[in-house]
Every structure is written in structure tokens, then in C-alpha cells.
Short mmCIF file of C-alpha atoms in Angstrom, two decimals:
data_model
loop_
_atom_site.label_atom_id
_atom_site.label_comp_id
_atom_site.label_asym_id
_atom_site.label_seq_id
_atom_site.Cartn_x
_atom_site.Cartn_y
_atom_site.Cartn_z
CA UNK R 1 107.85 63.36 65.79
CA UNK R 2 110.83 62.43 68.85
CA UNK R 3 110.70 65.27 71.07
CA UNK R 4 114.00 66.05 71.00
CA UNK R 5 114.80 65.66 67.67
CA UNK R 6 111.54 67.98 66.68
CA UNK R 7 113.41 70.83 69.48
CA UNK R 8 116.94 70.29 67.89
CA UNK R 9 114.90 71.16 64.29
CA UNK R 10 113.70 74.30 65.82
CA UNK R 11 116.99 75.06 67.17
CA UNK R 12 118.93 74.68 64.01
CA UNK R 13 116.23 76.67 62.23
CA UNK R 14 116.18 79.59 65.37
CA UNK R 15 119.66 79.82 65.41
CA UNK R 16 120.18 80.03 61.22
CA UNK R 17 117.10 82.74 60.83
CA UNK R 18 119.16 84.72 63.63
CA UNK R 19 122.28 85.23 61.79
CA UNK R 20 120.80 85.34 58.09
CA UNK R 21 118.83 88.07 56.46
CA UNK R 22 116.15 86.34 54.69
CA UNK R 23 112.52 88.33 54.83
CA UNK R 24 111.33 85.20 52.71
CA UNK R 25 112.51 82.38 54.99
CA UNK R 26 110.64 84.19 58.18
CA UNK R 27 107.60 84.58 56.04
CA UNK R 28 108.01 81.09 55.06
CA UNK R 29 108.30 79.87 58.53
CA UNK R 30 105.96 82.24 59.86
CA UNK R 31 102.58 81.43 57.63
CA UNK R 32 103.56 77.21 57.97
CA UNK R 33 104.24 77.96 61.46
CA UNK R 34 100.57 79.26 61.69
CA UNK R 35 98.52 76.94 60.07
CA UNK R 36 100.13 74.58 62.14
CA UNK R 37 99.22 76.67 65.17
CA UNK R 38 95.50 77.17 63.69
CA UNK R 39 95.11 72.94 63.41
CA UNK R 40 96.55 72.16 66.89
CA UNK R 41 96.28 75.19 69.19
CA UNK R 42 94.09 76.48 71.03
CA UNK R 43 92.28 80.19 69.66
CA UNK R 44 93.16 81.66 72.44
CA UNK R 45 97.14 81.32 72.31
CA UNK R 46 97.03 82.62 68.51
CA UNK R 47 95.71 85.45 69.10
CA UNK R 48 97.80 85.85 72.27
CA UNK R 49 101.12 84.85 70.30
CA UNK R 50 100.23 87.84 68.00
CA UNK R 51 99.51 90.26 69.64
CA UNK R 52 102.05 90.35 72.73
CA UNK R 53 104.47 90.24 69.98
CA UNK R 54 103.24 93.52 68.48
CA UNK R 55 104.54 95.80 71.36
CA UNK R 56 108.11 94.65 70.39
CA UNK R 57 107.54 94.64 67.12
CA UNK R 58 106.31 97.88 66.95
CA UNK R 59 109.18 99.10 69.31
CA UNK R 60 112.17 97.67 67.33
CA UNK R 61 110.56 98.76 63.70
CA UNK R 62 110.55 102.41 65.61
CA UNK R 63 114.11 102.07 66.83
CA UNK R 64 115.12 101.00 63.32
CA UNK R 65 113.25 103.76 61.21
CA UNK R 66 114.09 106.51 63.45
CA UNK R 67 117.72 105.54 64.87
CA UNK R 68 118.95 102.62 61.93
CA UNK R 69 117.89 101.35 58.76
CA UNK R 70 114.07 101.12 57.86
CA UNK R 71 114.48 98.52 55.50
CA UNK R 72 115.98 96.31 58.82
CA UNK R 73 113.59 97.36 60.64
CA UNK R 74 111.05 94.98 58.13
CA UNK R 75 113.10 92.18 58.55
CA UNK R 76 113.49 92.45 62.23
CA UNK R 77 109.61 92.27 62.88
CA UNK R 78 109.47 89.24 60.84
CA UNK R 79 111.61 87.38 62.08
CA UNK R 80 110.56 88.02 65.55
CA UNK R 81 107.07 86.42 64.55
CA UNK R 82 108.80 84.18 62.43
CA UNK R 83 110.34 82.88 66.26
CA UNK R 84 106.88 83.59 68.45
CA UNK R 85 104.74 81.53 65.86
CA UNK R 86 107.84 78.97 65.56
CA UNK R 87 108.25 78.71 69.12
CA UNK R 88 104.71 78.21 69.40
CA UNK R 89 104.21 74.93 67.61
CA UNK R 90 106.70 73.20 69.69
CA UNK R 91 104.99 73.05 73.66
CA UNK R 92 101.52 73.00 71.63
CA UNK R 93 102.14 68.97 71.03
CA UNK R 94 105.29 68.14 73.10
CA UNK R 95 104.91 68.19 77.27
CA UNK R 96 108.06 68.38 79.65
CA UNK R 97 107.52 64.87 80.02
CA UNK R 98 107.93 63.54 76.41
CA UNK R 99 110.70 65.68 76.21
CA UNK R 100 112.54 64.10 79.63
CA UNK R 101 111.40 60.82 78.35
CA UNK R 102 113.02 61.11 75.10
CA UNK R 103 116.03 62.19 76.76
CA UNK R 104 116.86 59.65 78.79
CA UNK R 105 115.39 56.91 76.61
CA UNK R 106 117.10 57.64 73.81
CA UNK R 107 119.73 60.31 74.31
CA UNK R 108 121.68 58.97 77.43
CA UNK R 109 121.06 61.49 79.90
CA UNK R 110 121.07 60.57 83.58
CA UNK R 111 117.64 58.91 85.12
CA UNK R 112 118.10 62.04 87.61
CA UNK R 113 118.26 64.70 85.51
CA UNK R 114 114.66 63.87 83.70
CA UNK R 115 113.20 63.18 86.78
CA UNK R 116 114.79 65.88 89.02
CA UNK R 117 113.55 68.36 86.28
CA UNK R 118 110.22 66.98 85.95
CA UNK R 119 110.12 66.75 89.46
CA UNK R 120 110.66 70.52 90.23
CA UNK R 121 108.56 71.49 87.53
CA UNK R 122 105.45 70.14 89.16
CA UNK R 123 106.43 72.17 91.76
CA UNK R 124 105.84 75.63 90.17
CA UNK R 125 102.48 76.43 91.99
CA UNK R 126 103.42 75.21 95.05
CA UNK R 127 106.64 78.09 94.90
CA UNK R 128 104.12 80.32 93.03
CA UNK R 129 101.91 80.61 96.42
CA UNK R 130 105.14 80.49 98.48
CA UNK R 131 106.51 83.76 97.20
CA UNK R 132 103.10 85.33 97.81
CA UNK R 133 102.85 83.80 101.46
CA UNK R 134 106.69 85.58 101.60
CA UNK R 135 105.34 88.98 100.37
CA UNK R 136 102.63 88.94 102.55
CA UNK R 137 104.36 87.90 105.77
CA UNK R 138 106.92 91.31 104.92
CA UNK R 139 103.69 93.17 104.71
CA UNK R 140 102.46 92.49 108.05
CA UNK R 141 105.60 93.69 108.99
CA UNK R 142 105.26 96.67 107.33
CA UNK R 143 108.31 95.68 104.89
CA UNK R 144 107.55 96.12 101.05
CA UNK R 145 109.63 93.10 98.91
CA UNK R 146 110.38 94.01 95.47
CA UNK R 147 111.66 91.87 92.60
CA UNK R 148 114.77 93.55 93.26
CA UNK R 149 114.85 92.98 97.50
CA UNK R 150 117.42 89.91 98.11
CA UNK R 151 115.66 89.18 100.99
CA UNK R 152 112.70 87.71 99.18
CA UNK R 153 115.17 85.30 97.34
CA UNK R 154 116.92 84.43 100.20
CA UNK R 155 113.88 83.42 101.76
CA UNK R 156 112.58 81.43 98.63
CA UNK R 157 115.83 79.73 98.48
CA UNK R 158 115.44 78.69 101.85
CA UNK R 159 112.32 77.34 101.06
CA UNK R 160 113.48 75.39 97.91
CA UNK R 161 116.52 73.78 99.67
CA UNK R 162 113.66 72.47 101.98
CA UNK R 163 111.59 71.34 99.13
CA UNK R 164 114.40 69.46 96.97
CA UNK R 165 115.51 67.69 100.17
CA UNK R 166 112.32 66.64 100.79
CA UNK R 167 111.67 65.54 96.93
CA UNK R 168 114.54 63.95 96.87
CA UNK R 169 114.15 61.62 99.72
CA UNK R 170 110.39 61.01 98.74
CA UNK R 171 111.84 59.82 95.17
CA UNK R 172 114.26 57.95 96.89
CA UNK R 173 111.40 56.20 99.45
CA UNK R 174 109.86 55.31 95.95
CA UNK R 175 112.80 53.43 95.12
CA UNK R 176 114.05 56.10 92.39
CA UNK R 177 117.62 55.05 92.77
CA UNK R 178 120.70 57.29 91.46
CA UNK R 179 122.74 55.40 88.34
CA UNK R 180 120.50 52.11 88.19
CA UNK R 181 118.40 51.09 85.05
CA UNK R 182 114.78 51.53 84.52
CA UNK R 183 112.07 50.46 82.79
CA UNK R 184 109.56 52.37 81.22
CA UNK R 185 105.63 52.44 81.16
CA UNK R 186 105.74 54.72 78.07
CA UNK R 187 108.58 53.56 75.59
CA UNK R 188 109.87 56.31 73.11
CA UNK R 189 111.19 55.82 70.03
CA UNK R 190 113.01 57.44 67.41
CA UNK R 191 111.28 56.22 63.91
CA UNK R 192 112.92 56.35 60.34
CA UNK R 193 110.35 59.03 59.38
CA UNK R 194 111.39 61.20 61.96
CA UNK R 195 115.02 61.69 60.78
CA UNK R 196 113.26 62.07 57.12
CA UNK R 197 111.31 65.04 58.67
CA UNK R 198 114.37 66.61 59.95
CA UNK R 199 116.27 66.03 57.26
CA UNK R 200 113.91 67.40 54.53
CA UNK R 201 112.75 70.49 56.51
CA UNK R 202 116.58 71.24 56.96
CA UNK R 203 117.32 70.98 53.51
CA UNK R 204 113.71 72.88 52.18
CA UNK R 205 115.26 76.12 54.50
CA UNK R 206 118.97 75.99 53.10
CA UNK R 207 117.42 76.21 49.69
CA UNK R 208 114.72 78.78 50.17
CA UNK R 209 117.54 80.69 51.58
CA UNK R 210 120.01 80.31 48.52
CA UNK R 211 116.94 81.14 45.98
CA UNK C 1 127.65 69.36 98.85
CA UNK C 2 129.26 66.61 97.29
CA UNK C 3 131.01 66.98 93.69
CA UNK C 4 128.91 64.96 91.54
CA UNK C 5 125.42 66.10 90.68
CA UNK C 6 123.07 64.57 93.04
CA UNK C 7 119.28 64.37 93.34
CA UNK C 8 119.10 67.06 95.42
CA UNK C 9 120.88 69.49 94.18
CA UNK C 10 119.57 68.92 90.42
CA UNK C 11 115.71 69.32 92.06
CA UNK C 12 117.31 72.45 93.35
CA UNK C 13 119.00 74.17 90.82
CA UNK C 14 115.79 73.87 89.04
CA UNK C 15 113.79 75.54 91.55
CA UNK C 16 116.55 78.41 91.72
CA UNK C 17 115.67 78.44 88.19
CA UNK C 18 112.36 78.55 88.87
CA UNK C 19 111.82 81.17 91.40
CA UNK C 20 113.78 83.30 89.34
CA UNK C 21 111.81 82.67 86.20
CA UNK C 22 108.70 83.12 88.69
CA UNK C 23 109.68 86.60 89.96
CA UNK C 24 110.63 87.69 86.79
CA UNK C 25 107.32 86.80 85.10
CA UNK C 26 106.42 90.41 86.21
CA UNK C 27 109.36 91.78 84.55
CA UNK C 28 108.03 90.69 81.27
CA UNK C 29 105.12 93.18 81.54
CA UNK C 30 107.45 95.89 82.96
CA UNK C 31 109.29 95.03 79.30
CA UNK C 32 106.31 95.62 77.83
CA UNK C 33 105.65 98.59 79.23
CA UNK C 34 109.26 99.95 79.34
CA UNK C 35 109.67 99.05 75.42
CA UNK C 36 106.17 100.73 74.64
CA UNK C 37 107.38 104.11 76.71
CA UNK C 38 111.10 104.82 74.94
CA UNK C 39 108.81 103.82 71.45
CA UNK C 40 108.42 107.24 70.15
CA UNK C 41 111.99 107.45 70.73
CA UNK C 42 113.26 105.35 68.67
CA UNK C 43 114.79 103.61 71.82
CA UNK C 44 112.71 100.28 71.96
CA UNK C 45 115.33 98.39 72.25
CA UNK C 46 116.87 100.02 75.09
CA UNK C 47 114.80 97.90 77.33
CA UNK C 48 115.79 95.22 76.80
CA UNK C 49 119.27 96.02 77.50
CA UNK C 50 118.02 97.41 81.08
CA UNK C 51 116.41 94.49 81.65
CA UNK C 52 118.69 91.96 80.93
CA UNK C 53 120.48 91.70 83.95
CA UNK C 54 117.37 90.68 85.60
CA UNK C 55 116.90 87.93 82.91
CA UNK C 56 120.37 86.15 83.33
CA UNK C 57 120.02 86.42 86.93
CA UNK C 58 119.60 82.15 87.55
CA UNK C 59 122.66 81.93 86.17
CA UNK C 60 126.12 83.78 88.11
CA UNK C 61 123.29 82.91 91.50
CA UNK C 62 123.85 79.08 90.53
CA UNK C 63 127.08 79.55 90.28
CA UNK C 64 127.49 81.36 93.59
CA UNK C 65 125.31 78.95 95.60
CA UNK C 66 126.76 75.83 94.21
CA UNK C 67 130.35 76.90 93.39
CA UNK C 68 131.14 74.09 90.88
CA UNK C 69 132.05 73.77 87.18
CA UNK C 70 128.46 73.41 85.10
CA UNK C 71 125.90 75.33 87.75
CA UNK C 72 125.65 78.47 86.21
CA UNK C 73 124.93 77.05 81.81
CA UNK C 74 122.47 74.23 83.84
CA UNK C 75 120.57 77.07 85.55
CA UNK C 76 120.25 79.07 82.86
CA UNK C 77 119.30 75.85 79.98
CA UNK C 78 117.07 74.15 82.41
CA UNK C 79 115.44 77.93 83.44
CA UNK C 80 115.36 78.15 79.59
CA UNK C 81 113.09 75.16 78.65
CA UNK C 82 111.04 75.67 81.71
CA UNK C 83 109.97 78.80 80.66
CA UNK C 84 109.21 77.70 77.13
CA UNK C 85 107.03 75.08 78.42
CA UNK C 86 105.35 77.72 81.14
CA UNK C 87 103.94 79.24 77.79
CA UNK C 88 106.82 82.00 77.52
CA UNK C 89 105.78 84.26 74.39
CA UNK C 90 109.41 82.86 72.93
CA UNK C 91 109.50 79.39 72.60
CA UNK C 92 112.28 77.67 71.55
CA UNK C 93 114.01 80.71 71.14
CA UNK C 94 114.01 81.34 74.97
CA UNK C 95 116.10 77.83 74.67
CA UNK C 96 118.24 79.27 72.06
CA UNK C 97 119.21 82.42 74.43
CA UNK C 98 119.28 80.51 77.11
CA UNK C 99 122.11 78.44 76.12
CA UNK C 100 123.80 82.04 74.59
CA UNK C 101 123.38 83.44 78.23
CA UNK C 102 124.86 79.64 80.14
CA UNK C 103 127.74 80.04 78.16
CA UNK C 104 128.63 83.61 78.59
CA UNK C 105 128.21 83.33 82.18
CA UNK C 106 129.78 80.29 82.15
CA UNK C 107 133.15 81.64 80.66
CA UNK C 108 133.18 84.35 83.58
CA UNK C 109 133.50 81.63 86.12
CA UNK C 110 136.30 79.72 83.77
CA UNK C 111 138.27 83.14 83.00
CA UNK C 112 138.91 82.64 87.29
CA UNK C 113 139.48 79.03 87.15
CA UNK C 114 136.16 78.73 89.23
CA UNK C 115 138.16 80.42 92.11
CA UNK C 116 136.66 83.68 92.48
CA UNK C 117 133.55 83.03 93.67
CA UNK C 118 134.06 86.43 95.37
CA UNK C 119 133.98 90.11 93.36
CA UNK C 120 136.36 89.29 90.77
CA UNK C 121 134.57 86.32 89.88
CA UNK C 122 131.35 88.66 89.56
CA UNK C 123 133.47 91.45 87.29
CA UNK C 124 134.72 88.34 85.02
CA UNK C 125 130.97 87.21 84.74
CA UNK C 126 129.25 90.56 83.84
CA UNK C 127 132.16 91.20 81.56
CA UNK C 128 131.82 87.82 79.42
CA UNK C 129 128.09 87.89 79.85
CA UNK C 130 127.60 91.77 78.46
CA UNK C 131 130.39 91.08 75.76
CA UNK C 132 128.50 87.80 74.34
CA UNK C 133 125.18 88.72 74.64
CA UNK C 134 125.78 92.08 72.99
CA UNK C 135 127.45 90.37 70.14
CA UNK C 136 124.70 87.40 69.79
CA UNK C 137 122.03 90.61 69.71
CA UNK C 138 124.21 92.69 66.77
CA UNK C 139 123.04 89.52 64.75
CA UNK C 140 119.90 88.44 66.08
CA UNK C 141 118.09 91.68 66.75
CA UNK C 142 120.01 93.59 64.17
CA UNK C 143 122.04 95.78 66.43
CA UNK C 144 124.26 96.02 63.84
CA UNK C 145 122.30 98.65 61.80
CA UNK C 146 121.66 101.45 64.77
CA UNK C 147 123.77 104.67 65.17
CA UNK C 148 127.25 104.28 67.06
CA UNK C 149 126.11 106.38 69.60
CA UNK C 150 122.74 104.66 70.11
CA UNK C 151 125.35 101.12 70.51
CA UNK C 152 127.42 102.62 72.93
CA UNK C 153 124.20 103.98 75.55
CA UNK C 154 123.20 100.37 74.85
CA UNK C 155 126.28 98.46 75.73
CA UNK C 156 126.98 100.61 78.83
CA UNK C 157 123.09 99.97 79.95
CA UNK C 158 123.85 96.44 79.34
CA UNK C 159 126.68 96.41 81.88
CA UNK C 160 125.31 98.24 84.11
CA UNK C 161 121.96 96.04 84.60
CA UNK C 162 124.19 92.80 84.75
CA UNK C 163 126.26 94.39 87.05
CA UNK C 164 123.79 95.40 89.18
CA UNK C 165 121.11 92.13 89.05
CA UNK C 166 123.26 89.33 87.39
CA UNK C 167 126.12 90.88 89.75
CA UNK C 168 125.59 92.30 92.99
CA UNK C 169 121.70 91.21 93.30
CA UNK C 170 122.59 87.64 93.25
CA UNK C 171 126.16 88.39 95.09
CA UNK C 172 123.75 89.65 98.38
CA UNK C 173 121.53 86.76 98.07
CA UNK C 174 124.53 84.55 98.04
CA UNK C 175 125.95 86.32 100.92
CA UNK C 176 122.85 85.57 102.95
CA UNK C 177 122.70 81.88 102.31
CA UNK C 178 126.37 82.18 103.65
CA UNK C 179 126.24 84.09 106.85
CA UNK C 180 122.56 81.82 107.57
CA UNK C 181 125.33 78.58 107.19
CA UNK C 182 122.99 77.02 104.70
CA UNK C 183 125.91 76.75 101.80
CA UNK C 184 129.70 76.97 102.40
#
């Protein structure tokens, strides 16, 4: 399925199992959700999927007996799986590239937004190592950085406004220019069966939630 | 910085967004641990109301740092979908909040006409951003059904974290990158 048209599904489905009370729509969502997740992911994430979740879930069904309404509390903890196991199925199938591809292919968004993203995004490991190089220059000194010390954001600031200079003028040596077309090595399109999909899921969860 | 979204600054806000995200990785075990300890209270939920501020952070920093009309929903939305596809717990709902959060933020900035960027403009922000994120939570994680009492410990907590980390955390940082020249 189009990338983005699979995340605006989940959207529309995240945002309606938010504001409706339906303990038979998350179950719903939750068991398809998971035999999804059991054909396409890995064992590993399952099992980590379900049981991060339980610390919350445990927590708010708590809250709810002891300070709310215990019969809440049920439908809080599934729909919070309902959203782990839903969220789940998207990034199993879709990378950060499909989804900037489909974006600017077919949506209309700016050549430099997909790339800029994608572009930073590769960079996670390389700011990953820099905020432990930070920590453990303030160490030497004797200085202790917390999550909560501006100083260590400051500094990995500094070093980002570095970085994105320097990305942007190696896309630019590589002839990425600002505003003009492109083509594409990998063309994405938006089939029929795609809008069917949406469609008919959409519709299956508006009438599960009136019966 | 020029007025139109360039190259640059887009690879940038993302790594803002980023480092954030990065830094608060840890604070997703210190939710874990925080929601597991006020368990046998019955106050679960009560962390993450302390630890929100920390979450929306990316957002009022974008705005301080670039100090135009869009920074502080991009942050947040791009920080968002990141996240999801760093393997976030989440998913797509991380995209969902993350749009909630943009917004609220967002309208803090457009309450001053995006000409505070000074401490009004961080009162306006933790205002919208506690009053819309409170009400997205009384549906979404059923605030609605606690005690009064138990609401109005959580709202204050609320403030309080985005008034200290979406606030005056990213209001330092902000006025660091100033007095170093690197941003106006």
C-alpha cells in the first residue's frame, strides 16, 4: 500500500479510537493488528511491543481502579495496545524513505523537505556518539551533564548547525538544487487498490463501532 | 537566516529534533520507572504529566532558535515521525501527539503575534501547550473519569514541567546560542 496513504489510515483510525469508547473496536484492531505483526515482524519486536506496554498498562488500570472508574480502566489498557500493536505494523513494512518518496512524488511536498529529513535522519548515530563525546569531555572536567543541563544542548546545537551546513552544501555539490524538478530511480505510485483498502478498512471501523 | 525554508535550516530543525528525541530516549525508561513507582498509588498517570515538559521540549526550542511562523509544529511533526521510525514503543500514535503538541505550542507563539520570543512568549506557550494537551489526554487517556482532586495535582504538574523544560530549559539554551552570536 502508498506510504502515506497507509499512515493517514492509521491516523484516522488513532485519532477515532482516542475519542470513542469502544472495548470491541481496540480488540478488533488489536488481534488483526497482531497477526499482521506475527507474518511480517520480527519475534523479537512482538514480544517487545507487549511487554513495554504492560508497565503503563498496569499503571493506568491502577490509577483507574483505585482513583476513577474500573470499568475505564479496561478500556484504557486496550486501547493502549490497540495503538502499540497498531503503531507497530506501520515502520514494520514502510522505511523513512518510501514515506519521503511518496511525499514528494505524489503529495507535492518540496524536493527539500524529503531529502533534508532523510538527510538528517541518517545522521542519528553520528549525533548519538556526539552527545557521548560531549558528556565525556564535561567529565574530564569534572562537570556532570544531565538531560536537564542546557549546556549539553547548547553544545549539540552547535554541533548540528555545523553538520546541516555541511549537509547542505554536500547536497548542493551533488547538484541537489532547491525548487527544480527531479527524476526518480524508484517511481511511487498510488494504485486503485490502495484507495479500496482505505476506503473499506474506514468503513469496516465506523460500523463495528455503530454495532 | 533568510525567511523561506532553506536546506539548511530544514537539515537542522531536524537534528534539533533529533538530539532532543536522542536525550530523551533515557527519559522513556525514567517513565517507566516513574509510572511503575506512584503504581500502588493509584497515581500512574502522574508521570506522565511530570514528564511531559521534557517531551514537547523540540518544539517552543524551534521556535526560539528560528523565530519564524511554522518552526515550532515542524519540530515537533518531523521529531514525531522520526521517533516512530527509531522504533518508538508508539507508532503512529507518537505522530498523532505529535501534531496535538505542534499545534498547542504553535498557538502560544500566534497568541504574541510571533513577537515575544522573550518570557511572555514562553508563558503564552506553556499556557496553550498545558491547556491542549490536558484536554486531548481527558479523551485519549480517559482523564475524564479520575477524582477532581487527582485532575487538579495533574494539571498543575503539567504546568509546572512545561514551564520548567518546554519553558525555561529551552529559554537558557536559546539564550546561549544568543550571547555565542550563532542565531540573532
Amino acid at each position: 500500500m502508498n506510504p502515506v496513504l497507509k499512515l493517514l489510515m492509521m491516523l484516522v483510525i488513532a485519532l477515532e479510537i482516542s475519542f470513542t469508547t469502544s472495548v470491541r473496536l481496540n480488540l478488533v484492531i488489536f488481534i488483526v493488528s497482531l497477526i499482521y505483526l506475527i507474518f511480517f515482524a520480527s519475534f523479537k519486536r512482538i514480544i517487545y511491543l507487549l511487554f513495554v506496554t504492560l508497565i503503563p498498562a498496569i499503571g493506568i488500570y491502577f490509577a483507574q481502579k483505585i482513583n476513577g472508574n474500573y470499568q475505564y480502566g479496561i478500556l484504557l489498557v486496550t486501547r493502549l495496545y490497540a495503538f502499540v500493536t497498531l503503531g507497530g505494523t506501520y515502520t514494520c513494512r514502510t522505511s523513512i524513505e518510501d514515506l519521503a518518496g511518496s511525499l514528494e512524488q505524489n503529495f507535492r511536498v518540496p524536493s527539500k523537505f524529503a531529502y533534508g529529513v532523510m538527510g538528517a535522519f541518517n545522521l542519528i548515530e553520528t549525533i548519538k556518539q556526539e552527545i557521548i563525546d560531549i558528556k565525556l569531555a564535561a567529565k574530564m572536567r569534572n562537570v556532570h551533564l544531565s538531560y536537564v543541563s542546557p549546556t549539553l544542548y547548547f553544545k549539540s546545537i552547535l554541533a548540528a548547525m555545523n553538520w546541516s551546513t555541511l549537509l547542505a552544501q554536500g547536497m548542493n555539490s551533488h547538484l541537489f538544487v532547491e525548487g527544480s524538478s527531479r527524476t526518480h530511480f524508484k517511481k511511487i505510485t498510488i494504485k486503485t487498490t490502495d484507495y479500496l483498502i482505505l476506503i473499506v478498512v474506514l468503513i469496516a471501523i465506523q460500523i463495528i463501532l455503530i454495532f | 537566516m533568510k525567511n523561506t525554508w532553506s536546506l539548511r535550516n530544514i537539515i537542522l530543525l531536524t537534528l534539533i529534533s533529533i538530539i532532543c528525541g536522542i536525550i530523551f530516549f533515557a527519559t522513556g525508561f525514567l517513565y517507566n520507572a516513574v509510572s511503575l513507582a506512584l503504581t500502588p498509588y493509584g497515581l500512574a498517570p502522574l508521570a506522565n504529566d511530570l514528564l511531559l515538559g521534557l517531551w514537547i521540549m523540540a518544539a517552543p526550542l524551534a521556535g526560539f532558535i528560528f523565530k519564524r511562523p511554522g518552526a515550532p509544529f515542524l519540530a515537533e511533526v518531523i521529531g514525531a515521525i522520526v521517533e516512530m521510525f527509531l522504533g518508538g514503543q508508539w507508532g503512529v500514535e507518537t505522530v498523532v501527539t505529535g501534531i496535538e503538541q505542534g499545534i498547542a505550542t504553535e498557538l502560544g507563539f500566534v497568541a504574541t503575534k510571533y513577537k515575544h520570543f522573550d518570557w511572555l512568549g514562553l508563558i503564552a506557550t506553556t499556557i496553550s501547550t498545558t491547556v491542549i494537551t490536558f484536554i486531548y489526554d481527558w479523551f485519549k487517556n480517559g482523564y475524564n473519569a479520575y477524582a477532581i482532586h487527582l485532575l487538579i495535582i495533574m494539571f498543575i504538574v503539567r504546568f509546572i514541567s512545561i514551564f520548567i523544560f518546554g519553558g525555561v530549559l529551552s529559554k537558557l539554551i536559546a539564550n546561549m546560542l544568543e550571547k555565542s552570536h550563532v542565531i540573532k
